[in-house]
Amino acid sequence: DGGITQSPKYLFRKEGQNVTLSCEQNLNHDAMYWYRQDPGQGLRLIYYSQIVNDFQKGDIAEGYSVSREKKESFPLTVTSAQKNPTAFYLCASTDEFSGNTIYFGEGSWLTVV
Amino acid sequence: KQEVTQIPAALSVPEGENLVLNCSFTDSAIYNLQWFRQDPGKGLTSLLLIQSSQREQTSGRLNASLDKSSGRSTLYIAASQPGDSATYLCAVRRGSNYQLIWGAGTKLIIKP
C-alpha cells in the first residue's frame, strides 16, 4: 500500500546528541514536510522540500537539519543545538496531482533524557 | 500574517447529536482549506478539502463549508458516534508553495 513511513516511533535522546528521524514515502510525491507538534498546539513547520536536492526553512528550523537526496526520502536530524526537542514529529507529503491533499506518517515521539 | 483559530479547544457531547466545529482565519486570500482528524499519538488523516472557489464539501456524515469573506469554515458532523472522538484540525494553504497554516485543533469527545 502507498503511504508514508516514519521511524522510529519512539526515540530517546541524551543531552548533546544528534538524532535522525526517518521519513520514506512511496506516493511519488514531489513535496515533503516536517512538522513539530507540542501538546495543545497546532503543527509548526520545521522544513519543507518541493523537489529533490532542494529544501527550505520553515517557521522553526533552528536546531534542525534535513536532506533530500532522493524523492522518496526526507530525513530530519535534531541537533544538540535544539534546546527543547521533546515533541511529536510528523512527516508529510503532497503534490499537485493528489488534489493537494496532504498525507501524513504516523509520527515519531522524541524525548530528551 | 495569516492566523488560524479553532474554538472551542475541547467539546464533549452525547452520542447521536449533530455538532459543528469552527475554524476562523484572518486573511481571506487562501488557496484551499482542509479539515483533518488526529487520533491520540497518531498522524493526521485528511477528511475534507475545500478549494477557494468552492462553498462546501461532503463526505458521508461530514460536511465542511467555507465562507472566505467572513474568514470562516465549519465542519458539521451528523449523528455523532463514539468513534468520532478525536482531535479535529483545520489548515489553510496560503499559496502555490504547499505551505499550510494550522489551527490548534478541537478535541471532540462523544459520550456513549
Coordinates of N, CA and C in Angstrom, one line a residue, chain A residues 23-110:
Chain A
C23 N 12.0 9.4 7.3 CA 10.7 9.5 6.6 C 10.8 9.1 5.2
E24 N 10.0 8.0 4.8 CA 10.1 7.5 3.5 C 8.6 7.4 2.9
Q25 N 8.5 7.9 1.7 CA 7.1 7.8 1.1 C 7.2 7.1 -0.3
N26 N 6.2 6.3 -0.6 CA 6.1 5.6 -1.9 C 4.9 6.1 -2.7
L27 N 4.6 7.4 -2.5 CA 3.4 8.0 -3.2 C 3.9 8.8 -4.4
N28 N 5.2 8.8 -4.6 CA 5.7 9.6 -5.8 C 5.4 11.1 -5.7
H29 N 5.3 11.6 -4.5 CA 5.0 13.0 -4.2 C 6.3 13.8 -4.3
D30 N 6.2 15.0 -4.9 CA 7.3 15.9 -5.0 C 7.6 16.6 -3.7
A31 N 6.6 17.0 -3.0 CA 6.8 17.9 -1.8 C 6.8 17.0 -0.5
M32 N 7.7 17.3 0.4 CA 7.7 16.7 1.7 C 7.9 17.7 2.8
Y33 N 7.4 17.4 3.9 CA 7.4 18.3 5.1 C 7.8 17.7 6.4
W34 N 8.4 18.4 7.3 CA 8.5 18.0 8.6 C 7.8 19.1 9.5
Y35 N 6.9 18.5 10.4 CA 6.2 19.4 11.4 C 6.6 18.9 12.8
R36 N 6.5 19.9 13.7 CA 6.6 19.6 15.1 C 5.2 19.9 15.8
Q37 N 4.8 19.0 16.7 CA 3.5 19.2 17.4 C 3.8 19.1 18.9
D38 N 3.5 20.2 19.6 CA 3.5 20.2 21.0 C 2.1 20.1 21.6
P39 N 1.9 19.6 22.8 CA 0.6 19.4 23.4 C -0.2 20.7 23.3
G40 N -1.5 20.6 22.8 CA -2.4 21.7 22.8 C -2.0 22.8 21.8
Q41 N -1.1 22.5 20.9 CA -0.7 23.5 19.9 C -0.9 22.9 18.5
G42 N -1.0 23.8 17.6 CA -1.1 23.4 16.2 C 0.3 22.9 15.7
L43 N 0.3 22.4 14.4 CA 1.5 22.0 13.9 C 2.4 23.2 13.5
R44 N 3.7 23.0 13.7 CA 4.6 24.1 13.3 C 5.6 23.5 12.3
L45 N 5.8 24.2 11.2 CA 6.6 23.7 10.1 C 8.1 23.9 10.4
I46 N 8.9 22.8 10.3 CA 10.3 22.9 10.5 C 11.1 23.1 9.2
Y47 N 10.9 22.2 8.3 CA 11.5 22.3 7.0 C 10.5 21.7 5.9
Y48 N 10.7 22.2 4.7 CA 9.9 21.5 3.6 C 10.8 21.5 2.4
S49 N 10.4 20.5 1.5 CA 11.2 20.3 0.3 C 10.2 20.1 -0.9
Q50 N 10.3 20.9 -1.9 CA 9.4 20.8 -3.1 C 10.0 19.9 -4.2
I51 N 11.3 19.6 -4.1 CA 11.9 18.9 -5.2 C 13.2 18.3 -4.6
V52 N 13.7 17.3 -5.3 CA 14.9 16.6 -4.8 C 16.1 17.7 -4.9
N53 N 16.9 17.5 -3.9 CA 18.1 18.4 -3.7 C 17.8 19.8 -3.4
D54 N 16.6 20.1 -3.0 CA 16.2 21.5 -2.6 C 15.3 21.4 -1.4
F55 N 15.5 22.3 -0.4 CA 14.7 22.4 0.8 C 14.7 23.8 1.3
Q56 N 13.7 24.1 2.1 CA 13.5 25.5 2.6 C 13.2 25.4 4.1
K57 N 13.7 26.4 4.8 CA 13.4 26.5 6.2 C 11.9 26.9 6.4
G58 N 11.3 26.3 7.5 CA 10.0 26.7 7.9 C 10.1 27.7 9.0
D59 N 9.1 27.7 9.8 CA 9.0 28.7 10.9 C 9.9 28.4 12.1
I60 N 10.3 27.1 12.3 CA 11.1 26.8 13.5 C 12.3 25.9 13.1
A61 N 13.1 26.3 12.1 CA 14.2 25.5 11.6 C 15.4 25.4 12.5
E62 N 15.6 26.4 13.4 CA 16.8 26.4 14.2 C 17.0 25.2 15.1
G63 N 18.1 24.6 14.9 CA 18.4 23.3 15.7 C 18.1 22.1 15.0
Y64 N 17.6 22.2 13.7 CA 17.2 21.1 12.9 C 18.0 21.1 11.6
S65 N 18.2 20.0 10.9 CA 18.7 19.9 9.6 C 18.0 18.8 8.8
V66 N 18.0 18.9 7.5 CA 17.4 17.9 6.6 C 18.2 17.7 5.4
S67 N 17.9 16.7 4.6 CA 18.5 16.4 3.3 C 17.4 15.9 2.4
R68 N 17.5 16.0 1.1 CA 16.6 15.4 0.2 C 17.4 14.9 -1.0
E69 N 18.1 13.8 -0.8 CA 18.9 13.2 -1.9 C 18.1 12.4 -2.8
K70 N 17.0 11.8 -2.3 CA 16.1 11.0 -3.1 C 14.7 11.5 -3.0
K71 N 13.9 11.3 -4.0 CA 12.5 11.8 -4.0 C 11.7 11.2 -2.8
E72 N 12.0 9.9 -2.5 CA 11.1 9.2 -1.5 C 11.6 9.4 -0.1
S73 N 12.7 10.1 0.1 CA 13.3 10.2 1.5 C 13.5 11.6 1.9
F74 N 13.2 11.9 3.2 CA 13.4 13.2 3.7 C 13.7 13.1 5.2
P75 N 14.9 12.7 5.5 CA 15.3 12.6 7.0 C 15.5 13.9 7.7
L76 N 15.1 13.9 9.0 CA 15.3 15.1 9.8 C 16.3 14.8 10.9
T77 N 17.3 15.6 11.1 CA 18.2 15.5 12.2 C 17.9 16.6 13.2
V78 N 17.7 16.1 14.4 CA 17.6 17.0 15.5 C 18.9 17.2 16.2
T79 N 19.5 18.3 16.1 CA 20.9 18.5 16.6 C 20.9 18.9 18.0
S80 N 22.1 18.9 18.6 CA 22.2 19.3 20.0 C 21.9 20.8 20.2
A81 N 21.9 21.6 19.1 CA 21.6 23.0 19.2 C 20.1 23.2 19.5
Q82 N 19.3 22.2 19.3 CA 17.8 22.3 19.6 C 17.6 22.1 21.1
K83 N 17.3 23.2 21.8 CA 17.4 23.1 23.3 C 16.1 22.5 23.9
N84 N 15.1 22.4 23.1 CA 13.8 21.8 23.7 C 13.2 20.9 22.6
P85 N 13.9 19.7 22.4 CA 13.5 18.9 21.3 C 12.3 17.9 21.6
T86 N 12.0 17.8 22.9 CA 10.9 16.8 23.2 C 9.6 17.2 22.6
A87 N 9.1 16.4 21.7 CA 7.9 16.7 20.9 C 7.5 15.5 20.1
F88 N 6.4 15.7 19.4 CA 5.9 14.7 18.4 C 6.2 15.3 17.1
Y89 N 6.9 14.5 16.2 CA 7.3 14.9 14.9 C 6.5 14.2 13.8
L90 N 6.0 15.0 12.9 CA 5.2 14.4 11.8 C 5.8 14.8 10.5
C91 N 5.9 13.8 9.6 CA 6.4 13.9 8.3 C 5.1 13.9 7.3
A92 N 5.2 14.6 6.3 CA 4.0 14.7 5.4 C 4.5 14.8 3.9
S93 N 3.6 14.5 3.0 CA 3.9 14.7 1.6 C 2.7 15.1 0.8
T94 N 2.9 15.7 -0.3 CA 1.8 16.1 -1.2 C 2.3 16.4 -2.6
D95 N 1.5 16.5 -3.6 CA 1.8 17.1 -4.9 C 0.6 17.6 -5.6
E96 N 0.8 18.2 -6.7 CA -0.3 18.9 -7.4 C -1.3 17.9 -7.9
F97 N -0.9 16.6 -8.1 CA -1.8 15.7 -8.7 C -2.6 14.8 -7.8
S98 N -2.4 15.1 -6.5 CA -3.2 14.4 -5.4 C -4.3 15.2 -5.0
G99 N -4.6 16.3 -5.7 CA -5.7 17.2 -5.3 C -5.3 18.1 -4.2
N100 N -4.0 18.2 -4.0 CA -3.4 19.0 -2.9 C -3.7 18.4 -1.5
T101 N -4.3 17.2 -1.5 CA -4.4 16.6 -0.2 C -3.0 16.2 0.4
I102 N -2.8 16.5 1.7 CA -1.6 16.2 2.3 C -1.7 14.9 3.1
Y103 N -0.7 14.1 3.0 CA -0.7 12.8 3.6 C 0.4 12.8 4.7
F104 N 0.0 12.2 5.8 CA 0.9 12.2 7.0 C 1.4 10.8 7.3
G105 N 2.6 10.7 7.9 CA 3.0 9.5 8.5 C 2.4 9.4 9.9
E106 N 2.8 8.3 10.6 CA 2.2 8.0 12.0 C 2.9 8.8 13.1
G107 N 4.0 9.5 12.7 CA 4.7 10.3 13.7 C 5.8 9.6 14.5
S108 N 6.7 10.4 15.1 CA 7.7 9.9 15.9 C 7.8 10.8 17.2
W109 N 7.8 10.1 18.3 CA 7.9 10.7 19.6 C 9.4 10.8 20.0
L110 N 9.9 12.0 20.3 CA 11.3 12.2 20.7 C 11.2 12.8 22.1

